[in-house]
Amino acid sequence: MTTIFEPAYAKVNLTLDVLGKRPDGYHDLKSVMQTISLRDDIELDIGTGKPWALYCDKEGIPCDERNLAWKAAKVYCEALNKDPDGLEIRITKRIPSEAGLGGGSADAAAVLRALNRHYDNPLSILALAELGAQVGSDVPFCVVGGTVMCEGRGEKLRKLPDMPDCVMVVVKPEFPISTPELYRKIDEKVIANRPDHQAMESALLAGDLSKVGQNLCNVFDPVVTEEHLELNYIKSIFYNYGSIGHVMSGSGSAVYCMVSEFEIAAVICNMLRENYPQVFICKPV
């Protein structure tokens, strides 16, 4: 039996635009995504000689074939005609669920990378990302990581210059978000403020953190904030205590801000922790 460890990094969206509905029912998106140091840990036992099993240390996470990590292992083994002779997946969960931080996708991507490494890397990282598209829309990005422009359903990837060094505070409010419902609402709205992807790319190329902050934009943010005004309270704390830029990630409900120093992040954390237990300080990776 072989045991492999692999980190599963969360993601935030620096920009996120919904371009329209596709014939297959999905939506075309355009988004600059960034991996952050908030992470789950994945442990894989390969060759257990037993039926496949998945364990997670957090309640409420499916521990069977519904879990994206399990799906990823199945897709990999079927695509490459591999029989691991028993597999056990253990997930140490830190990324909040239903947050827009890509926790399930990150776990799936980590399983793909771990299995690929175990079998001596038969697939390039981009081929692995392509395989990940069969598991979920955010999986291809989570396989590659870093700073990436993602288009289509998330399967078209283009590496961008690394994000400038900064500290991030991520806050997950308690309320859940129905992603299908959110897409329905966005289909009915005229989107007033769309991301300027060109400006974001230029800011990244220049390594200009303040310009990156100015160009953070997520078309879902105002739609969710309209119904959950507490997001305005969180953003006001960000703003008053030195945020360079802040926005909701993905379809929410997590919001994050960028600051220049850990000390500022710690103050923001302390201001919010009483009302919001799920507050994290992290960095781009």
PDB file of C-alpha atoms in Angstrom:
ATOM      1  CA  MET A   1       0.000   0.000   0.000  1.00  0.00           C
ATOM      2  CA  THR A   2       1.194   3.539  -0.824  1.00  0.00           C
ATOM      3  CA  THR A   3       0.107   6.692   1.026  1.00  0.00           C
ATOM      4  CA  ILE A   4       0.234  10.034  -0.790  1.00  0.00           C
ATOM      5  CA  PHE A   5      -0.366  13.484   0.694  1.00  0.00           C
ATOM      6  CA  GLU A   6      -1.570  16.400  -1.438  1.00  0.00           C
ATOM      7  CA  PRO A   7      -2.688  19.925  -0.462  1.00  0.00           C
ATOM      8  CA  ALA A   8      -6.017  21.188  -1.855  1.00  0.00           C
ATOM      9  CA  TYR A   9      -5.926  24.994  -2.116  1.00  0.00           C
ATOM     10  CA  ALA A  10      -9.048  27.184  -2.092  1.00  0.00           C
ATOM     11  CA  LYS A  11      -9.636  29.749  -4.831  1.00  0.00           C
ATOM     12  CA  VAL A  12     -10.995  33.263  -5.016  1.00  0.00           C
ATOM     13  CA  ASN A  13     -12.265  35.105  -8.087  1.00  0.00           C
ATOM     14  CA  LEU A  14     -10.489  38.391  -8.753  1.00  0.00           C
ATOM     15  CA  THR A  15     -12.962  38.971 -11.593  1.00  0.00           C
ATOM     16  CA  LEU A  16     -16.093  37.050 -12.564  1.00  0.00           C
ATOM     17  CA  ASP A  17     -18.401  37.796 -15.479  1.00  0.00           C
ATOM     18  CA  VAL A  18     -21.363  35.772 -16.764  1.00  0.00           C
ATOM     19  CA  LEU A  19     -21.476  36.094 -20.549  1.00  0.00           C
ATOM     20  CA  GLY A  20     -24.705  34.229 -21.268  1.00  0.00           C
ATOM     21  CA  LYS A  21     -26.478  30.898 -21.257  1.00  0.00           C
ATOM     22  CA  ARG A  22     -25.224  28.092 -23.470  1.00  0.00           C
ATOM     23  CA  PRO A  23     -27.360  25.586 -25.426  1.00  0.00           C
ATOM     24  CA  ASP A  24     -26.327  22.876 -22.901  1.00  0.00           C
ATOM     25  CA  GLY A  25     -27.906  24.868 -20.033  1.00  0.00           C
ATOM     26  CA  TYR A  26     -24.607  25.977 -18.522  1.00  0.00           C
ATOM     27  CA  HIS A  27     -23.317  29.553 -18.643  1.00  0.00           C
ATOM     28  CA  ASP A  28     -20.239  30.935 -20.357  1.00  0.00           C
ATOM     29  CA  LEU A  29     -18.026  32.639 -17.795  1.00  0.00           C
ATOM     30  CA  LYS A  30     -14.909  34.758 -17.864  1.00  0.00           C
ATOM     31  CA  SER A  31     -12.948  34.944 -14.635  1.00  0.00           C
ATOM     32  CA  VAL A  32      -9.488  35.605 -13.274  1.00  0.00           C
ATOM     33  CA  MET A  33      -9.027  33.038 -10.518  1.00  0.00           C
ATOM     34  CA  GLN A  34      -6.377  32.867  -7.810  1.00  0.00           C
ATOM     35  CA  THR A  35      -5.398  30.048  -5.460  1.00  0.00           C
ATOM     36  CA  ILE A  36      -4.958  31.026  -1.809  1.00  0.00           C
ATOM     37  CA  SER A  37      -3.204  29.359   1.111  1.00  0.00           C
ATOM     38  CA  LEU A  38      -6.451  28.321   2.844  1.00  0.00           C
ATOM     39  CA  ARG A  39      -6.487  24.588   2.147  1.00  0.00           C
ATOM     40  CA  ASP A  40      -7.840  21.127   2.790  1.00  0.00           C
ATOM     41  CA  ASP A  41      -5.416  18.229   3.114  1.00  0.00           C
ATOM     42  CA  ILE A  42      -5.917  15.055   1.095  1.00  0.00           C
ATOM     43  CA  GLU A  43      -4.450  11.679   2.046  1.00  0.00           C
ATOM     44  CA  LEU A  44      -4.695   8.812  -0.414  1.00  0.00           C
ATOM     45  CA  ASP A  45      -4.060   5.160   0.435  1.00  0.00           C
ATOM     46  CA  ILE A  46      -3.549   3.333  -2.866  1.00  0.00           C
ATOM     47  CA  GLY A  47      -3.591  -0.481  -2.996  1.00  0.00           C
ATOM     48  CA  THR A  48      -5.601  -1.143   0.183  1.00  0.00           C
ATOM     49  CA  GLY A  49      -7.021  -4.358  -1.271  1.00  0.00           C
ATOM     50  CA  LYS A  50     -10.447  -3.223   0.033  1.00  0.00           C
ATOM     51  CA  PRO A  51     -13.499  -1.522  -1.502  1.00  0.00           C
ATOM     52  CA  TRP A  52     -13.089   2.204  -2.125  1.00  0.00           C
ATOM     53  CA  ALA A  53     -13.743   4.410   0.914  1.00  0.00           C
ATOM     54  CA  LEU A  54     -13.781   8.144   1.656  1.00  0.00           C
ATOM     55  CA  TYR A  55     -13.586   9.810   5.059  1.00  0.00           C
ATOM     56  CA  CYS A  56     -13.920  13.468   5.992  1.00  0.00           C
ATOM     57  CA  ASP A  57     -13.403  15.043   9.406  1.00  0.00           C
ATOM     58  CA  LYS A  58     -16.296  17.475   8.900  1.00  0.00           C
ATOM     59  CA  GLU A  59     -19.967  16.536   9.200  1.00  0.00           C
ATOM     60  CA  GLY A  60     -22.312  17.068   6.288  1.00  0.00           C
ATOM     61  CA  ILE A  61     -19.779  16.232   3.568  1.00  0.00           C
ATOM     62  CA  PRO A  62     -20.835  13.242   1.410  1.00  0.00           C
ATOM     63  CA  CYS A  63     -18.463  10.318   1.903  1.00  0.00           C
ATOM     64  CA  ASP A  64     -19.389   8.275  -1.170  1.00  0.00           C
ATOM     65  CA  GLU A  65     -19.441   8.601  -4.961  1.00  0.00           C
ATOM     66  CA  ARG A  66     -21.279  11.954  -4.663  1.00  0.00           C
ATOM     67  CA  ASN A  67     -18.064  13.547  -3.380  1.00  0.00           C
ATOM     68  CA  LEU A  68     -16.055  15.266  -6.142  1.00  0.00           C
ATOM     69  CA  ALA A  69     -12.835  13.725  -4.806  1.00  0.00           C
ATOM     70  CA  TRP A  70     -14.306  10.239  -5.327  1.00  0.00           C
ATOM     71  CA  LYS A  71     -15.574  11.244  -8.798  1.00  0.00           C
ATOM     72  CA  ALA A  72     -12.102  12.526  -9.701  1.00  0.00           C
ATOM     73  CA  ALA A  73     -10.466   9.231  -8.693  1.00  0.00           C
ATOM     74  CA  LYS A  74     -13.046   7.294 -10.751  1.00  0.00           C
ATOM     75  CA  VAL A  75     -12.581   9.528 -13.831  1.00  0.00           C
ATOM     76  CA  TYR A  76      -8.779   9.224 -13.610  1.00  0.00           C
ATOM     77  CA  CYS A  77      -8.734   5.440 -13.210  1.00  0.00           C
ATOM     78  CA  GLU A  78     -11.267   4.915 -16.019  1.00  0.00           C
ATOM     79  CA  ALA A  79      -9.508   7.322 -18.428  1.00  0.00           C
ATOM     80  CA  LEU A  80      -6.104   5.695 -17.923  1.00  0.00           C
ATOM     81  CA  ASN A  81      -7.404   2.160 -17.413  1.00  0.00           C
ATOM     82  CA  LYS A  82      -5.792   1.910 -13.960  1.00  0.00           C
ATOM     83  CA  ASP A  83      -6.898  -0.398 -11.154  1.00  0.00           C
ATOM     84  CA  PRO A  84      -5.508   0.898  -7.844  1.00  0.00           C
ATOM     85  CA  ASP A  85      -6.571  -2.359  -6.109  1.00  0.00           C
ATOM     86  CA  GLY A  86      -8.466  -0.511  -3.388  1.00  0.00           C
ATOM     87  CA  LEU A  87      -8.465   3.193  -2.572  1.00  0.00           C
ATOM     88  CA  GLU A  88      -9.033   5.197   0.602  1.00  0.00           C
ATOM     89  CA  ILE A  89      -9.404   8.983   0.482  1.00  0.00           C
ATOM     90  CA  ARG A  90      -9.163  11.015   3.693  1.00  0.00           C
ATOM     91  CA  ILE A  91     -10.062  14.708   3.669  1.00  0.00           C
ATOM     92  CA  THR A  92      -9.081  17.143   6.420  1.00  0.00           C
ATOM     93  CA  LYS A  93     -11.537  19.964   5.726  1.00  0.00           C
ATOM     94  CA  ARG A  94     -10.762  23.630   6.338  1.00  0.00           C
ATOM     95  CA  ILE A  95     -12.288  25.310   3.287  1.00  0.00           C
ATOM     96  CA  PRO A  96     -15.909  26.226   4.112  1.00  0.00           C
ATOM     97  CA  SER A  97     -18.608  24.607   1.974  1.00  0.00           C
ATOM     98  CA  GLU A  98     -21.097  26.608  -0.123  1.00  0.00           C
ATOM     99  CA  ALA A  99     -18.768  29.593   0.013  1.00  0.00           C
ATOM    100  CA  GLY A 100     -17.625  30.194  -3.572  1.00  0.00           C
ATOM    101  CA  LEU A 101     -14.113  29.098  -2.574  1.00  0.00           C
ATOM    102  CA  GLY A 102     -14.013  25.896  -4.648  1.00  0.00           C
ATOM    103  CA  GLY A 103     -13.481  23.492  -1.723  1.00  0.00           C
ATOM    104  CA  GLY A 104     -14.930  20.389  -3.411  1.00  0.00           C
ATOM    105  CA  SER A 105     -13.158  21.219  -6.679  1.00  0.00           C
ATOM    106  CA  ALA A 106      -9.860  21.724  -4.838  1.00  0.00           C
ATOM    107  CA  ASP A 107     -10.221  18.275  -3.234  1.00  0.00           C
ATOM    108  CA  ALA A 108     -10.962  16.696  -6.625  1.00  0.00           C
ATOM    109  CA  ALA A 109      -7.956  18.428  -8.208  1.00  0.00           C
ATOM    110  CA  ALA A 110      -5.684  17.231  -5.387  1.00  0.00           C
ATOM    111  CA  VAL A 111      -6.828  13.627  -5.952  1.00  0.00           C
ATOM    112  CA  LEU A 112      -6.075  13.942  -9.689  1.00  0.00           C
ATOM    113  CA  ARG A 113      -2.588  15.321  -9.007  1.00  0.00           C
ATOM    114  CA  ALA A 114      -1.866  12.665  -6.378  1.00  0.00           C
ATOM    115  CA  LEU A 115      -2.949   9.756  -8.603  1.00  0.00           C
ATOM    116  CA  ASN A 116      -1.035  11.176 -11.551  1.00  0.00           C
ATOM    117  CA  ARG A 117       2.110  11.406  -9.409  1.00  0.00           C
ATOM    118  CA  HIS A 118       1.609   7.854  -8.133  1.00  0.00           C
ATOM    119  CA  TYR A 119       1.509   6.561 -11.724  1.00  0.00           C
ATOM    120  CA  ASP A 120       4.664   8.531 -12.719  1.00  0.00           C
ATOM    121  CA  ASN A 121       2.878  11.498 -14.340  1.00  0.00           C
ATOM    122  CA  PRO A 122       1.478   9.976 -17.541  1.00  0.00           C
ATOM    123  CA  LEU A 123      -0.590  13.152 -18.056  1.00  0.00           C
ATOM    124  CA  SER A 124       0.757  16.703 -18.356  1.00  0.00           C
ATOM    125  CA  ILE A 125      -0.779  19.237 -15.963  1.00  0.00           C
ATOM    126  CA  LEU A 126      -2.946  20.642 -18.805  1.00  0.00           C
ATOM    127  CA  ALA A 127      -4.139  17.165 -19.843  1.00  0.00           C
ATOM    128  CA  LEU A 128      -4.954  16.527 -16.182  1.00  0.00           C
ATOM    129  CA  ALA A 129      -6.921  19.798 -16.071  1.00  0.00           C
ATOM    130  CA  GLU A 130      -8.826  18.697 -19.181  1.00  0.00           C
ATOM    131  CA  LEU A 131      -9.738  15.473 -17.400  1.00  0.00           C
ATOM    132  CA  GLY A 132     -10.848  17.527 -14.406  1.00  0.00           C
ATOM    133  CA  ALA A 133     -13.473  19.275 -16.560  1.00  0.00           C
ATOM    134  CA  GLN A 134     -15.436  15.993 -16.479  1.00  0.00           C
ATOM    135  CA  VAL A 135     -15.685  16.326 -12.690  1.00  0.00           C
ATOM    136  CA  GLY A 136     -16.648  20.004 -12.252  1.00  0.00           C
ATOM    137  CA  SER A 137     -16.301  23.492 -13.749  1.00  0.00           C
ATOM    138  CA  ASP A 138     -13.719  24.765 -11.234  1.00  0.00           C
ATOM    139  CA  VAL A 139     -11.629  21.570 -11.205  1.00  0.00           C
ATOM    140  CA  PRO A 140      -9.444  22.438 -14.241  1.00  0.00           C
ATOM    141  CA  PHE A 141      -8.350  25.688 -12.592  1.00  0.00           C
ATOM    142  CA  CYS A 142      -7.770  23.982  -9.225  1.00  0.00           C
ATOM    143  CA  VAL A 143      -5.520  21.416 -10.958  1.00  0.00           C
ATOM    144  CA  VAL A 144      -3.330  24.172 -12.429  1.00  0.00           C
ATOM    145  CA  GLY A 145      -3.537  26.797  -9.647  1.00  0.00           C
ATOM    146  CA  GLY A 146      -1.823  30.180  -9.433  1.00  0.00           C
ATOM    147  CA  THR A 147      -3.257  33.178 -11.313  1.00  0.00           C
ATOM    148  CA  VAL A 148      -5.292  32.098 -14.332  1.00  0.00           C
ATOM    149  CA  MET A 149      -7.829  33.468 -16.815  1.00  0.00           C
ATOM    150  CA  CYS A 150     -10.655  30.936 -17.057  1.00  0.00           C
ATOM    151  CA  GLU A 151     -13.270  30.970 -19.835  1.00  0.00           C
ATOM    152  CA  GLY A 152     -16.073  28.824 -21.221  1.00  0.00           C
ATOM    153  CA  ARG A 153     -17.410  26.621 -18.433  1.00  0.00           C
ATOM    154  CA  GLY A 154     -14.022  26.973 -16.757  1.00  0.00           C
ATOM    155  CA  GLU A 155     -12.147  24.553 -19.034  1.00  0.00           C
ATOM    156  CA  LYS A 156     -10.289  27.191 -21.132  1.00  0.00           C
ATOM    157  CA  LEU A 157      -7.255  28.268 -19.109  1.00  0.00           C
ATOM    158  CA  ARG A 158      -4.544  30.862 -19.695  1.00  0.00           C
ATOM    159  CA  LYS A 159      -1.792  31.493 -17.151  1.00  0.00           C
ATOM    160  CA  LEU A 160      -1.372  35.131 -16.059  1.00  0.00           C
ATOM    161  CA  PRO A 161       1.465  36.885 -14.204  1.00  0.00           C
ATOM    162  CA  ASP A 162       1.544  35.994 -10.506  1.00  0.00           C
ATOM    163  CA  MET A 163      -0.554  38.139  -8.229  1.00  0.00           C
ATOM    164  CA  PRO A 164       1.499  40.678  -6.226  1.00  0.00           C
ATOM    165  CA  ASP A 165       2.290  39.651  -2.660  1.00  0.00           C
ATOM    166  CA  CYS A 166      -0.432  40.604  -0.184  1.00  0.00           C
ATOM    167  CA  VAL A 167      -2.453  39.281   2.745  1.00  0.00           C
ATOM    168  CA  MET A 168      -6.109  38.321   2.384  1.00  0.00           C
ATOM    169  CA  VAL A 169      -8.931  38.077   4.903  1.00  0.00           C
ATOM    170  CA  VAL A 170     -11.705  35.675   3.875  1.00  0.00           C
ATOM    171  CA  VAL A 171     -15.048  35.748   5.724  1.00  0.00           C
ATOM    172  CA  LYS A 172     -17.778  33.126   5.312  1.00  0.00           C
ATOM    173  CA  PRO A 173     -21.168  34.327   6.603  1.00  0.00           C
ATOM    174  CA  GLU A 174     -23.594  31.688   7.845  1.00  0.00           C
ATOM    175  CA  PHE A 175     -26.232  32.060   5.135  1.00  0.00           C
ATOM    176  CA  PRO A 176     -26.087  29.575   2.215  1.00  0.00           C
ATOM    177  CA  ILE A 177     -26.414  30.500  -1.466  1.00  0.00           C
ATOM    178  CA  SER A 178     -28.389  28.529  -4.058  1.00  0.00           C
ATOM    179  CA  THR A 179     -26.169  28.724  -7.145  1.00  0.00           C
ATOM    180  CA  PRO A 180     -28.938  27.684  -9.636  1.00  0.00           C
ATOM    181  CA  GLU A 181     -31.222  30.352  -8.127  1.00  0.00           C
ATOM    182  CA  LEU A 182     -28.441  32.934  -8.410  1.00  0.00           C
ATOM    183  CA  TYR A 183     -27.908  32.145 -12.102  1.00  0.00           C
ATOM    184  CA  ARG A 184     -31.664  32.450 -12.671  1.00  0.00           C
ATOM    185  CA  LYS A 185     -31.606  35.930 -11.121  1.00  0.00           C
ATOM    186  CA  ILE A 186     -28.566  37.054 -13.102  1.00  0.00           C
ATOM    187  CA  ASP A 187     -30.270  35.895 -16.333  1.00  0.00           C
ATOM    188  CA  GLU A 188     -33.153  38.261 -15.541  1.00  0.00           C
ATOM    189  CA  LYS A 189     -31.003  41.290 -14.664  1.00  0.00           C
ATOM    190  CA  VAL A 190     -29.240  43.898 -16.722  1.00  0.00           C
ATOM    191  CA  ILE A 191     -25.655  43.737 -15.454  1.00  0.00           C
ATOM    192  CA  ALA A 192     -24.616  47.344 -14.867  1.00  0.00           C
ATOM    193  CA  ASN A 193     -21.029  46.809 -13.781  1.00  0.00           C
ATOM    194  CA  ARG A 194     -18.877  44.207 -15.523  1.00  0.00           C
ATOM    195  CA  PRO A 195     -15.216  43.379 -14.838  1.00  0.00           C
ATOM    196  CA  ASP A 196     -12.518  45.063 -16.920  1.00  0.00           C
ATOM    197  CA  HIS A 197     -10.382  41.998 -17.594  1.00  0.00           C
ATOM    198  CA  GLN A 198      -7.890  43.987 -19.661  1.00  0.00           C
ATOM    199  CA  ALA A 199      -7.286  46.352 -16.737  1.00  0.00           C
ATOM    200  CA  MET A 200      -6.897  43.420 -14.345  1.00  0.00           C
ATOM    201  CA  GLU A 201      -4.341  41.764 -16.635  1.00  0.00           C
ATOM    202  CA  SER A 202      -2.414  45.044 -16.924  1.00  0.00           C
ATOM    203  CA  ALA A 203      -2.430  45.442 -13.129  1.00  0.00           C
ATOM    204  CA  LEU A 204      -1.091  41.893 -12.695  1.00  0.00           C
ATOM    205  CA  LEU A 205       1.553  42.441 -15.358  1.00  0.00           C
ATOM    206  CA  ALA A 206       2.687  45.631 -13.601  1.00  0.00           C
ATOM    207  CA  GLY A 207       2.598  43.918 -10.185  1.00  0.00           C
ATOM    208  CA  ASP A 208       0.441  46.842  -8.983  1.00  0.00           C
ATOM    209  CA  LEU A 209      -1.557  45.665  -5.957  1.00  0.00           C
ATOM    210  CA  SER A 210      -3.648  48.835  -5.643  1.00  0.00           C
ATOM    211  CA  LYS A 211      -4.720  48.523  -9.315  1.00  0.00           C
ATOM    212  CA  VAL A 212      -5.562  44.838  -8.742  1.00  0.00           C
ATOM    213  CA  GLY A 213      -7.699  45.968  -5.785  1.00  0.00           C
ATOM    214  CA  GLN A 214      -9.448  48.643  -7.856  1.00  0.00           C
ATOM    215  CA  ASN A 215     -10.362  46.113 -10.547  1.00  0.00           C
ATOM    216  CA  LEU A 216     -11.816  43.373  -8.341  1.00  0.00           C
ATOM    217  CA  CYS A 217     -15.308  42.752  -9.727  1.00  0.00           C
ATOM    218  CA  ASN A 218     -17.860  39.936  -9.496  1.00  0.00           C
ATOM    219  CA  VAL A 219     -21.236  40.323 -11.229  1.00  0.00           C
ATOM    220  CA  PHE A 220     -22.862  38.085  -8.589  1.00  0.00           C
ATOM    221  CA  ASP A 221     -21.781  40.364  -5.719  1.00  0.00           C
ATOM    222  CA  PRO A 222     -24.514  43.059  -6.013  1.00  0.00           C
ATOM    223  CA  VAL A 223     -27.203  40.421  -6.610  1.00  0.00           C
ATOM    224  CA  VAL A 224     -26.342  38.573  -3.375  1.00  0.00           C
ATOM    225  CA  THR A 225     -25.687  41.780  -1.383  1.00  0.00           C
ATOM    226  CA  GLU A 226     -29.165  43.048  -2.331  1.00  0.00           C
ATOM    227  CA  GLU A 227     -30.701  40.178  -0.363  1.00  0.00           C
ATOM    228  CA  HIS A 228     -28.046  39.833   2.348  1.00  0.00           C
ATOM    229  CA  LEU A 229     -27.224  43.315   3.570  1.00  0.00           C
ATOM    230  CA  GLU A 230     -24.814  41.943   6.186  1.00  0.00           C
ATOM    231  CA  LEU A 231     -22.287  41.691   3.361  1.00  0.00           C
ATOM    232  CA  ASN A 232     -22.250  45.501   3.389  1.00  0.00           C
ATOM    233  CA  TYR A 233     -21.381  45.405   7.100  1.00  0.00           C
ATOM    234  CA  ILE A 234     -18.449  43.050   6.458  1.00  0.00           C
ATOM    235  CA  LYS A 235     -17.251  45.201   3.549  1.00  0.00           C
ATOM    236  CA  SER A 236     -17.480  48.341   5.698  1.00  0.00           C
ATOM    237  CA  ILE A 237     -15.136  46.736   8.255  1.00  0.00           C
ATOM    238  CA  PHE A 238     -12.774  45.835   5.404  1.00  0.00           C
ATOM    239  CA  TYR A 239     -12.911  49.396   4.056  1.00  0.00           C
ATOM    240  CA  ASN A 240     -12.510  51.160   7.405  1.00  0.00           C
ATOM    241  CA  TYR A 241      -9.504  49.094   8.419  1.00  0.00           C
ATOM    242  CA  GLY A 242      -7.316  49.369   5.333  1.00  0.00           C
ATOM    243  CA  SER A 243      -8.680  47.144   2.543  1.00  0.00           C
ATOM    244  CA  ILE A 244      -6.947  47.662  -0.807  1.00  0.00           C
ATOM    245  CA  GLY A 245      -9.935  45.982  -2.483  1.00  0.00           C
ATOM    246  CA  HIS A 246     -12.729  43.586  -1.568  1.00  0.00           C
ATOM    247  CA  VAL A 247     -15.384  41.509  -3.319  1.00  0.00           C
ATOM    248  CA  MET A 248     -17.434  38.329  -3.019  1.00  0.00           C
ATOM    249  CA  SER A 249     -15.828  35.132  -4.340  1.00  0.00           C
ATOM    250  CA  GLY A 250     -17.619  32.966  -6.892  1.00  0.00           C
ATOM    251  CA  SER A 251     -21.333  32.606  -6.208  1.00  0.00           C
ATOM    252  CA  GLY A 252     -20.703  33.362  -2.518  1.00  0.00           C
ATOM    253  CA  SER A 253     -21.345  33.689   0.250  1.00  0.00           C
ATOM    254  CA  ALA A 254     -17.661  34.219   1.197  1.00  0.00           C
ATOM    255  CA  VAL A 255     -16.246  37.731   0.768  1.00  0.00           C
ATOM    256  CA  TYR A 256     -12.585  38.651   0.954  1.00  0.00           C
ATOM    257  CA  CYS A 257     -10.339  41.683   1.101  1.00  0.00           C
ATOM    258  CA  MET A 258      -6.694  42.311   0.243  1.00  0.00           C
ATOM    259  CA  VAL A 259      -4.414  44.233   2.608  1.00  0.00           C
ATOM    260  CA  SER A 260      -0.725  45.061   2.549  1.00  0.00           C
ATOM    261  CA  GLU A 261       0.337  43.660   5.939  1.00  0.00           C
ATOM    262  CA  PHE A 262      -0.472  40.816   8.295  1.00  0.00           C
ATOM    263  CA  GLU A 263      -1.058  43.267  11.190  1.00  0.00           C
ATOM    264  CA  ILE A 264      -3.915  44.938   9.287  1.00  0.00           C
ATOM    265  CA  ALA A 265      -5.410  41.521   8.481  1.00  0.00           C
ATOM    266  CA  ALA A 266      -5.222  40.558  12.174  1.00  0.00           C
ATOM    267  CA  VAL A 267      -7.140  43.701  13.202  1.00  0.00           C
ATOM    268  CA  ILE A 268      -9.871  43.034  10.609  1.00  0.00           C
ATOM    269  CA  CYS A 269     -10.026  39.424  11.784  1.00  0.00           C
ATOM    270  CA  ASN A 270     -10.502  40.477  15.398  1.00  0.00           C
ATOM    271  CA  MET A 271     -13.240  42.943  14.419  1.00  0.00           C
ATOM    272  CA  LEU A 272     -15.236  40.253  12.605  1.00  0.00           C
ATOM    273  CA  ARG A 273     -14.563  37.048  14.526  1.00  0.00           C
ATOM    274  CA  GLU A 274     -17.211  37.609  17.204  1.00  0.00           C
ATOM    275  CA  ASN A 275     -20.022  37.627  14.623  1.00  0.00           C
ATOM    276  CA  TYR A 276     -18.369  35.437  12.004  1.00  0.00           C
ATOM    277  CA  PRO A 277     -16.529  32.369  13.334  1.00  0.00           C
ATOM    278  CA  GLN A 278     -15.306  31.409   9.847  1.00  0.00           C
ATOM    279  CA  VAL A 279     -12.686  34.121   9.247  1.00  0.00           C
ATOM    280  CA  PHE A 280      -9.353  33.198   7.668  1.00  0.00           C
ATOM    281  CA  ILE A 281      -6.092  35.032   7.046  1.00  0.00           C
ATOM    282  CA  CYS A 282      -4.279  33.753   3.973  1.00  0.00           C
ATOM    283  CA  LYS A 283      -1.996  34.626   1.065  1.00  0.00           C
ATOM    284  CA  PRO A 284      -2.010  34.049  -2.700  1.00  0.00           C
ATOM    285  CA  VAL A 285      -0.164  30.857  -3.720  1.00  0.00           C
TER     286      VAL A 285
END
